[in-house]
Amino acid sequence: MEQLLLHLRNLGFTEMESKIMVELATKGEASGYEVAKQLGVSRSNVYAALQRLTQQGYVRCGEGEPARYSVLDPEELATMISGRVQASLAFVESEMPRGGPVSQSFYNIEGDRNMLGALTRQLNLAEKEIVVDVWREEASLLRSELEQAERRGVKLLWAFDGGNTAAAPYPVWPPLGGKPRRSGGRKFSFVIDRSWCMLGMRYEDGTAQAVVTEHEVLVELLLNHFSQEMVLFELEEDMGAELTRRYGDRYSRIYSKYVMHEKDHDTDMESDPEDSGDSRKE
């Protein structure tokens, strides 16, 4: 249901319109009152949305009192949307002004719909390689686009759940100044054809924020991070028991020693005499 609503929103329908169309498709037909009651929203908002959908031809209004509404069959609905979208795309492609070259820059994207829309467009343009570091929840929303890319011969490199599922306690850098960290977020990154990348966070409430760029510095950083995560993951898979036997608790300390909590900033990071000296010698 969530994915269906998401794709309807991507096609230009509002949240209310998307829910109404799904509800009508589920029931077959219903009055505006019945739809409002089922969705738990005001009748005025439902009737306004039904009027727009009827005028656009996506919903039919039957005779009678009260009027009963029904949505087009999925095939007819898809054909109508596709025709209108293709016509608009063709017009935009031919009439949109073409400016000069654009310098490499960073820009922000906010909102689940905007973020997934930008990713979908870029995934469809991928020619050679896609490097994906995501949680499974986000990967499932883009499954179709990733499968299509793979069928085109694009190489996919995957990392799920942050790129590492080993038990090692990877450090999380705490915020400074007492600012609380927003909980419930899942980080993700995409690097496409080693020239375009998106790095962001998606939250349980459906909100999302991301930064997009073609700047080679961030592209290289994300690729290096992906490589290091995967190499470390494979080493832990192959040598997990040996690492535990040789290092024991020291294995965890190797990670935790490099990230200080805010309360530790007034103390010396190398207070342990055994840990003093150049950390590269560890």
Tab-separated table of C-alpha atoms in Angstrom:
chain	number	residue	atom	x	y	z
A	1	MET	CA	0.000	0.000	0.000
A	2	GLU	CA	2.761	2.468	0.889
A	3	GLN	CA	4.558	1.859	-2.401
A	4	LEU	CA	1.338	2.252	-4.396
A	5	LEU	CA	0.590	5.578	-2.719
A	6	LEU	CA	4.179	6.677	-3.283
A	7	HIS	CA	4.037	5.975	-7.016
A	8	LEU	CA	0.681	7.693	-7.369
A	9	ARG	CA	2.183	10.767	-5.718
A	10	ASN	CA	5.157	10.513	-8.088
A	11	LEU	CA	2.671	10.700	-10.960
A	12	GLY	CA	1.369	14.034	-9.680
A	13	PHE	CA	-1.597	13.044	-7.530
A	14	THR	CA	-1.886	14.575	-4.074
A	15	GLU	CA	-1.820	12.488	-0.911
A	16	MET	CA	-5.601	12.830	-0.586
A	17	GLU	CA	-6.257	11.984	-4.239
A	18	SER	CA	-4.006	8.922	-4.047
A	19	LYS	CA	-5.779	7.559	-0.976
A	20	ILE	CA	-9.201	8.181	-2.501
A	21	MET	CA	-8.288	6.368	-5.722
A	22	VAL	CA	-6.961	3.357	-3.824
A	23	GLU	CA	-10.062	3.302	-1.615
A	24	LEU	CA	-12.398	3.435	-4.628
A	25	ALA	CA	-10.416	0.707	-6.390
A	26	THR	CA	-10.712	-1.454	-3.272
A	27	LYS	CA	-14.463	-0.907	-2.784
A	28	GLY	CA	-15.489	-0.788	-6.449
A	29	GLU	CA	-17.643	2.273	-5.827
A	30	ALA	CA	-18.532	4.452	-2.870
A	31	SER	CA	-20.108	7.762	-1.941
A	32	GLY	CA	-18.037	10.717	-0.829
A	33	TYR	CA	-19.363	10.269	2.694
A	34	GLU	CA	-18.275	6.611	2.768
A	35	VAL	CA	-14.800	7.482	1.503
A	36	ALA	CA	-14.382	10.266	4.076
A	37	LYS	CA	-15.528	7.976	6.878
A	38	GLN	CA	-13.160	5.181	5.820
A	39	LEU	CA	-10.166	7.523	5.509
A	40	GLY	CA	-11.005	9.478	8.647
A	41	VAL	CA	-10.826	12.886	6.929
A	42	SER	CA	-13.269	15.745	6.394
A	43	ARG	CA	-16.003	15.333	3.775
A	44	SER	CA	-15.259	18.763	2.296
A	45	ASN	CA	-11.695	17.750	1.469
A	46	VAL	CA	-12.843	14.441	0.004
A	47	TYR	CA	-15.520	16.040	-2.172
A	48	ALA	CA	-13.055	18.674	-3.424
A	49	ALA	CA	-10.565	15.946	-4.399
A	50	LEU	CA	-13.318	13.844	-6.014
A	51	GLN	CA	-14.379	16.837	-8.081
A	52	ARG	CA	-10.815	17.337	-9.372
A	53	LEU	CA	-10.389	13.632	-10.177
A	54	THR	CA	-13.752	13.555	-11.963
A	55	GLN	CA	-12.928	16.632	-14.049
A	56	GLN	CA	-9.592	15.065	-15.033
A	57	GLY	CA	-11.330	11.837	-16.051
A	58	TYR	CA	-9.663	9.493	-13.548
A	59	VAL	CA	-12.857	8.972	-11.536
A	60	ARG	CA	-16.432	8.457	-12.743
A	61	CYS	CA	-19.450	9.906	-10.933
A	62	GLY	CA	-22.613	7.810	-11.136
A	63	GLU	CA	-26.204	9.028	-11.151
A	64	GLY	CA	-28.296	8.958	-8.019
A	65	GLU	CA	-28.457	10.484	-4.590
A	66	PRO	CA	-26.004	10.334	-3.023
A	67	ALA	CA	-23.682	10.156	-6.019
A	68	ARG	CA	-21.399	7.152	-6.071
A	69	TYR	CA	-17.875	7.296	-7.464
A	70	SER	CA	-15.609	4.717	-9.097
A	71	VAL	CA	-12.041	4.876	-10.379
A	72	LEU	CA	-10.949	3.712	-13.830
A	73	ASP	CA	-9.684	0.158	-14.236
A	74	PRO	CA	-5.887	-0.078	-13.669
A	75	GLU	CA	-5.154	-0.640	-17.375
A	76	GLU	CA	-7.321	2.282	-18.501
A	77	LEU	CA	-5.911	4.497	-15.753
A	78	ALA	CA	-2.318	3.663	-16.707
A	79	THR	CA	-3.012	4.318	-20.405
A	80	MET	CA	-4.535	7.722	-19.682
A	81	ILE	CA	-1.713	8.781	-17.354
A	82	SER	CA	0.961	7.489	-19.725
A	83	GLY	CA	-0.469	9.404	-22.681
A	84	ARG	CA	-0.615	12.667	-20.767
A	85	VAL	CA	2.843	12.232	-19.274
A	86	GLN	CA	4.430	11.360	-22.625
A	87	ALA	CA	2.819	14.377	-24.277
A	88	SER	CA	4.099	16.673	-21.546
A	89	LEU	CA	7.580	15.142	-21.647
A	90	ALA	CA	7.811	15.560	-25.411
A	91	PHE	CA	6.780	19.208	-25.150
A	92	VAL	CA	9.239	19.942	-22.337
A	93	GLU	CA	12.090	18.231	-24.192
A	94	SER	CA	11.514	20.256	-27.340
A	95	GLU	CA	10.686	23.626	-25.799
A	96	MET	CA	12.819	23.832	-22.650
A	97	PRO	CA	15.599	26.443	-23.111
A	98	ARG	CA	19.108	25.019	-23.192
A	99	GLY	CA	21.570	27.091	-21.180
A	100	GLY	CA	25.337	27.003	-20.894
A	101	PRO	CA	27.477	24.611	-18.842
A	102	VAL	CA	26.730	24.306	-15.124
A	103	SER	CA	29.563	24.150	-12.612
A	104	GLN	CA	29.744	21.293	-10.126
A	105	SER	CA	27.723	22.119	-7.042
A	106	PHE	CA	25.828	20.616	-4.137
A	107	TYR	CA	22.082	20.916	-3.778
A	108	ASN	CA	19.644	19.718	-1.149
A	109	ILE	CA	16.491	17.683	-1.601
A	110	GLU	CA	13.775	17.521	1.032
A	111	GLY	CA	10.744	15.258	1.083
A	112	ASP	CA	10.291	11.573	0.362
A	113	ARG	CA	8.644	12.153	-2.990
A	114	ASN	CA	11.312	14.572	-4.253
A	115	MET	CA	14.161	12.348	-3.096
A	116	LEU	CA	12.782	9.139	-4.636
A	117	GLY	CA	11.838	11.005	-7.800
A	118	ALA	CA	15.397	12.285	-8.256
A	119	LEU	CA	16.809	8.810	-7.603
A	120	THR	CA	14.393	7.162	-10.025
A	121	ARG	CA	15.326	9.563	-12.817
A	122	GLN	CA	19.037	9.058	-12.312
A	123	LEU	CA	18.805	5.270	-11.972
A	124	ASN	CA	16.998	5.161	-15.307
A	125	LEU	CA	19.925	7.064	-16.862
A	126	ALA	CA	22.636	4.779	-15.431
A	127	GLU	CA	24.841	3.246	-18.131
A	128	LYS	CA	27.671	1.319	-16.461
A	129	GLU	CA	27.597	1.069	-12.658
A	130	ILE	CA	25.442	1.721	-9.591
A	131	VAL	CA	26.923	1.536	-6.084
A	132	VAL	CA	24.156	1.213	-3.482
A	133	ASP	CA	24.530	1.466	0.294
A	134	VAL	CA	21.032	1.326	1.764
A	135	TRP	CA	18.750	-0.313	4.267
A	136	ARG	CA	16.362	-2.911	2.907
A	137	GLU	CA	13.327	-0.684	3.467
A	138	GLU	CA	14.645	1.911	1.024
A	139	ALA	CA	15.979	-0.672	-1.433
A	140	SER	CA	12.494	-2.200	-1.737
A	141	LEU	CA	11.055	1.150	-2.869
A	142	LEU	CA	13.513	1.253	-5.799
A	143	ARG	CA	13.529	-2.449	-6.625
A	144	SER	CA	11.896	-2.024	-10.033
A	145	GLU	CA	14.353	0.656	-11.202
A	146	LEU	CA	17.369	-1.318	-9.976
A	147	GLU	CA	16.170	-4.497	-11.674
A	148	GLN	CA	15.619	-2.607	-14.932
A	149	ALA	CA	19.139	-1.176	-14.731
A	150	GLU	CA	20.572	-4.645	-14.206
A	151	ARG	CA	18.670	-5.938	-17.233
A	152	ARG	CA	20.252	-3.127	-19.279
A	153	GLY	CA	23.661	-4.496	-18.347
A	154	VAL	CA	24.440	-1.980	-15.596
A	155	LYS	CA	26.706	-3.417	-12.888
A	156	LEU	CA	25.170	-3.249	-9.407
A	157	LEU	CA	27.266	-3.230	-6.234
A	158	TRP	CA	25.136	-3.683	-3.123
A	159	ALA	CA	25.471	-3.077	0.583
A	160	PHE	CA	22.427	-3.468	2.829
A	161	ASP	CA	21.758	-2.181	6.342
A	162	GLY	CA	24.572	0.334	6.292
A	163	GLY	CA	27.010	-1.956	4.468
A	164	ASN	CA	27.929	-4.148	7.402
A	165	THR	CA	26.003	-6.683	9.448
A	166	ALA	CA	28.878	-7.842	11.638
A	167	ALA	CA	28.716	-7.556	15.407
A	168	ALA	CA	31.626	-5.129	15.694
A	169	PRO	CA	30.513	-1.933	17.538
A	170	TYR	CA	31.088	0.648	14.828
A	171	PRO	CA	31.271	4.077	16.470
A	172	VAL	CA	28.571	6.696	16.090
A	173	TRP	CA	29.858	10.240	16.402
A	174	PRO	CA	27.663	12.065	18.939
A	175	PRO	CA	26.427	15.609	18.243
A	176	LEU	CA	28.260	18.415	19.999
A	177	GLY	CA	26.809	21.202	22.106
A	178	GLY	CA	24.135	19.055	23.686
A	179	LYS	CA	21.970	19.019	20.542
A	180	PRO	CA	19.890	15.815	20.535
A	181	ARG	CA	20.183	13.477	17.597
A	182	ARG	CA	16.963	12.825	15.690
A	183	SER	CA	16.083	9.156	16.096
A	184	GLY	CA	14.584	6.643	13.702
A	185	GLY	CA	16.593	7.642	10.639
A	186	ARG	CA	18.305	5.363	8.119
A	187	LYS	CA	21.274	6.608	6.109
A	188	PHE	CA	21.689	5.743	2.447
A	189	SER	CA	23.951	6.585	-0.462
A	190	PHE	CA	23.946	6.027	-4.226
A	191	VAL	CA	26.829	6.552	-6.639
A	192	ILE	CA	25.896	6.258	-10.318
A	193	ASP	CA	28.494	5.845	-13.077
A	194	ARG	CA	31.096	7.222	-10.645
A	195	SER	CA	29.991	10.750	-11.486
A	196	TRP	CA	26.668	11.405	-9.675
A	197	CYS	CA	25.861	10.717	-6.045
A	198	MET	CA	23.179	11.168	-3.429
A	199	LEU	CA	23.744	10.938	0.318
A	200	GLY	CA	20.873	11.284	2.729
A	201	MET	CA	18.631	10.132	5.543
A	202	ARG	CA	15.080	8.769	5.520
A	203	TYR	CA	12.969	8.715	8.686
A	204	GLU	CA	10.172	6.491	9.967
A	205	ASP	CA	7.597	9.268	9.514
A	206	GLY	CA	8.298	9.351	5.768
A	207	THR	CA	10.325	12.573	5.774
A	208	ALA	CA	13.677	12.587	4.036
A	209	GLN	CA	16.673	14.821	3.392
A	210	ALA	CA	19.502	14.330	0.932
A	211	VAL	CA	22.379	16.094	-0.749
A	212	VAL	CA	23.068	15.542	-4.455
A	213	THR	CA	26.219	16.406	-6.356
A	214	GLU	CA	28.540	15.463	-9.168
A	215	HIS	CA	31.535	16.835	-7.290
A	216	GLU	CA	34.367	14.343	-7.563
A	217	VAL	CA	35.415	14.755	-3.914
A	218	LEU	CA	32.151	13.457	-2.453
A	219	VAL	CA	31.871	10.786	-5.151
A	220	GLU	CA	35.329	9.507	-4.233
A	221	LEU	CA	34.603	9.641	-0.492
A	222	LEU	CA	31.445	7.556	-0.874
A	223	LEU	CA	33.185	5.021	-3.099
A	224	ASN	CA	36.085	4.704	-0.647
A	225	HIS	CA	33.670	4.318	2.267
A	226	PHE	CA	31.781	1.602	0.415
A	227	SER	CA	35.006	-0.255	-0.416
A	228	GLN	CA	36.296	-0.077	3.155
A	229	GLU	CA	32.980	-1.262	4.595
A	230	MET	CA	32.790	-4.243	2.268
A	231	VAL	CA	36.436	-5.232	2.690
A	232	LEU	CA	36.068	-5.072	6.469
A	233	PHE	CA	32.837	-7.056	6.299
A	234	GLU	CA	34.511	-9.838	4.297
A	235	LEU	CA	37.494	-9.882	6.655
A	236	GLU	CA	35.183	-10.282	9.629
A	237	GLU	CA	33.278	-13.036	7.826
A	238	ASP	CA	36.502	-14.908	7.092
A	239	MET	CA	38.389	-14.174	10.321
A	240	GLY	CA	35.686	-13.480	12.918
A	241	ALA	CA	36.747	-16.216	15.312
A	242	GLU	CA	40.440	-15.414	14.850
A	243	LEU	CA	39.873	-11.691	15.481
A	244	THR	CA	37.976	-12.458	18.672
A	245	ARG	CA	40.646	-14.903	19.842
A	246	ARG	CA	43.549	-12.555	19.187
A	247	TYR	CA	42.043	-9.226	20.218
A	248	GLY	CA	39.125	-9.952	22.538
A	249	ASP	CA	37.811	-6.709	24.043
A	250	ARG	CA	40.650	-4.855	22.369
A	251	TYR	CA	38.900	-5.325	19.032
A	252	SER	CA	35.990	-3.155	20.228
A	253	ARG	CA	38.337	-0.564	21.722
A	254	ILE	CA	40.063	-0.063	18.373
A	255	TYR	CA	36.827	1.463	17.113
A	256	SER	CA	35.572	3.222	20.219
A	257	LYS	CA	38.841	4.995	21.072
A	258	TYR	CA	38.566	7.305	18.057
A	259	VAL	CA	35.137	8.719	18.903
A	260	MET	CA	34.784	10.793	22.056
A	261	HIS	CA	31.591	11.705	23.813
A	262	GLU	CA	31.177	15.408	24.433
A	263	LYS	CA	31.998	15.016	28.128
A	264	ASP	CA	35.383	13.581	27.161
A	265	HIS	CA	36.583	16.669	25.262
A	266	ASP	CA	38.275	18.137	28.323
A	267	THR	CA	40.301	14.971	28.849
A	268	ASP	CA	43.274	13.655	26.948
A	269	MET	CA	42.332	11.123	24.293
A	270	GLU	CA	45.564	9.249	24.951
A	271	SER	CA	45.325	9.063	28.733
A	272	ASP	CA	46.113	5.339	28.648
A	273	PRO	CA	49.925	5.035	28.481
A	274	GLU	CA	49.613	1.873	26.394
A	275	ASP	CA	47.630	3.793	23.777
A	276	SER	CA	49.986	6.782	23.528
A	277	GLY	CA	51.948	7.487	20.393
A	278	ASP	CA	51.052	7.429	16.715
A	279	SER	CA	47.735	5.583	16.255
A	280	ARG	CA	48.922	4.322	12.870
A	281	LYS	CA	51.256	1.940	14.700
A	282	GLU	CA	48.325	-0.031	16.129
